[in-house]
Amino acid sequence: MTTSSVTGNTTIPPRSSGAKTARQKGWYIPWIFVGLFMVVLAVNMVMVHFAMSTWTGVETQDHFVKGISYNRDLAGARAQAERGWKVQTDFTSTEPRKAVVAITVHDKDGGVLKDAAVSVTLIRPTSEGHDKTLSLPYLGEGRYAAPVELDLEGQWDLRLVVTHASGDYQDQKRVWVQ
């Protein structure tokens, strides 16, 4: 004999000891949340892997020492501005991975600076091991130039340093190598 209890209009059947109990509605919803969190965790792990494995170089070495000398660098920039040198940087890409670097230097009054030591460093900003440093010879009329052959095409940072008895000059420019 089975007994049933009546609550309002709904009849609740009695529980039998040997029969399987049916799952409640929505029993899977917590597992959906667990699954979504697992997907987010997996995507984050993939992103961390690619972030750690694709780093190819350091832009600034000895950053702590450079940070300490910041005030000295600011004073040098003010002195460079006071000298008023007129420096023109020309970078002409002639063939694939080949270019000519030309620097023209004049003092504040338009006079030629001919006894300067001019060096150019071409730095690949996205990877290490491809940087080139050139000492440009004097060609006359304040012009220093030299050809350069680079390992890769694309964007490079051209860092210029002019050293003269009356002072120094530094500049940086982004150039494109075809």
PDB file of N, CA and C in Angstrom, residues 82-87 104-114 142 164 166:
ATOM      1  N   GLU A  82      71.331  75.084 -25.589  1.00  0.00           N
ATOM      2  CA  GLU A  82      71.995  76.386 -25.560  1.00  0.00           C
ATOM      3  C   GLU A  82      73.052  76.524 -26.651  1.00  0.00           C
ATOM      4  N   ARG A  83      73.726  75.424 -26.988  1.00  0.00           N
ATOM      5  CA  ARG A  83      74.729  75.483 -28.063  1.00  0.00           C
ATOM      6  C   ARG A  83      74.073  75.808 -29.410  1.00  0.00           C
ATOM      7  N   GLY A  84      72.859  75.367 -29.608  1.00  0.00           N
ATOM      8  CA  GLY A  84      72.107  75.712 -30.810  1.00  0.00           C
ATOM      9  C   GLY A  84      72.643  75.127 -32.103  1.00  0.00           C
ATOM     10  N   TRP A  85      73.269  73.980 -32.030  1.00  0.00           N
ATOM     11  CA  TRP A  85      73.774  73.358 -33.256  1.00  0.00           C
ATOM     12  C   TRP A  85      72.616  72.983 -34.171  1.00  0.00           C
ATOM     13  N   LYS A  86      72.877  73.095 -35.452  1.00  0.00           N
ATOM     14  CA  LYS A  86      71.900  72.683 -36.454  1.00  0.00           C
ATOM     15  C   LYS A  86      72.387  71.359 -37.038  1.00  0.00           C
ATOM     16  N   VAL A  87      71.685  70.281 -36.701  1.00  0.00           N
ATOM     17  CA  VAL A  87      72.093  68.950 -37.129  1.00  0.00           C
ATOM     18  C   VAL A  87      70.973  68.361 -37.982  1.00  0.00           C
ATOM     19  N   THR A 104      74.720  66.177 -41.234  1.00  0.00           N
ATOM     20  CA  THR A 104      75.288  67.495 -41.515  1.00  0.00           C
ATOM     21  C   THR A 104      75.213  68.304 -40.231  1.00  0.00           C
ATOM     22  N   VAL A 105      76.368  68.862 -39.798  1.00  0.00           N
ATOM     23  CA  VAL A 105      76.449  69.556 -38.517  1.00  0.00           C
ATOM     24  C   VAL A 105      76.986  70.968 -38.731  1.00  0.00           C
ATOM     25  N   HIS A 106      76.235  71.952 -38.221  1.00  0.00           N
ATOM     26  CA  HIS A 106      76.657  73.358 -38.237  1.00  0.00           C
ATOM     27  C   HIS A 106      76.457  73.928 -36.833  1.00  0.00           C
ATOM     28  N   ASP A 107      77.280  74.914 -36.480  1.00  0.00           N
ATOM     29  CA  ASP A 107      77.127  75.526 -35.165  1.00  0.00           C
ATOM     30  C   ASP A 107      75.998  76.553 -35.179  1.00  0.00           C
ATOM     31  N   LYS A 108      75.856  77.271 -34.080  1.00  0.00           N
ATOM     32  CA  LYS A 108      74.756  78.226 -33.929  1.00  0.00           C
ATOM     33  C   LYS A 108      74.775  79.314 -35.005  1.00  0.00           C
ATOM     34  N   ASP A 109      75.971  79.727 -35.412  1.00  0.00           N
ATOM     35  CA  ASP A 109      76.111  80.803 -36.405  1.00  0.00           C
ATOM     36  C   ASP A 109      76.134  80.282 -37.835  1.00  0.00           C
ATOM     37  N   GLY A 110      75.991  78.993 -38.044  1.00  0.00           N
ATOM     38  CA  GLY A 110      76.020  78.418 -39.386  1.00  0.00           C
ATOM     39  C   GLY A 110      77.396  77.959 -39.827  1.00  0.00           C
ATOM     40  N   GLY A 111      78.389  78.052 -38.936  1.00  0.00           N
ATOM     41  CA  GLY A 111      79.739  77.591 -39.256  1.00  0.00           C
ATOM     42  C   GLY A 111      79.812  76.072 -39.254  1.00  0.00           C
ATOM     43  N   VAL A 112      80.790  75.553 -39.987  1.00  0.00           N
ATOM     44  CA  VAL A 112      80.951  74.113 -40.144  1.00  0.00           C
ATOM     45  C   VAL A 112      81.686  73.541 -38.933  1.00  0.00           C
ATOM     46  N   LEU A 113      81.198  72.433 -38.395  1.00  0.00           N
ATOM     47  CA  LEU A 113      81.892  71.699 -37.339  1.00  0.00           C
ATOM     48  C   LEU A 113      82.620  70.534 -38.001  1.00  0.00           C
ATOM     49  N   LYS A 114      83.944  70.722 -38.235  1.00  0.00           N
ATOM     50  CA  LYS A 114      84.657  69.696 -38.991  1.00  0.00           C
ATOM     51  C   LYS A 114      85.516  68.778 -38.135  1.00  0.00           C
ATOM     52  N   GLY A 142      80.858  70.165 -43.365  1.00  0.00           N
ATOM     53  CA  GLY A 142      80.049  69.771 -42.216  1.00  0.00           C
ATOM     54  C   GLY A 142      79.285  68.472 -42.392  1.00  0.00           C
ATOM     55  N   HIS A 164      82.453  66.930 -29.878  1.00  0.00           N
ATOM     56  CA  HIS A 164      83.286  68.021 -30.385  1.00  0.00           C
ATOM     57  C   HIS A 164      83.935  68.710 -29.193  1.00  0.00           C
ATOM     58  N   SER A 166      83.790  71.724 -28.384  1.00  0.00           N
ATOM     59  CA  SER A 166      82.886  72.720 -27.804  1.00  0.00           C
ATOM     60  C   SER A 166      81.652  72.097 -27.154  1.00  0.00           C
TER      61      SER A 166
END
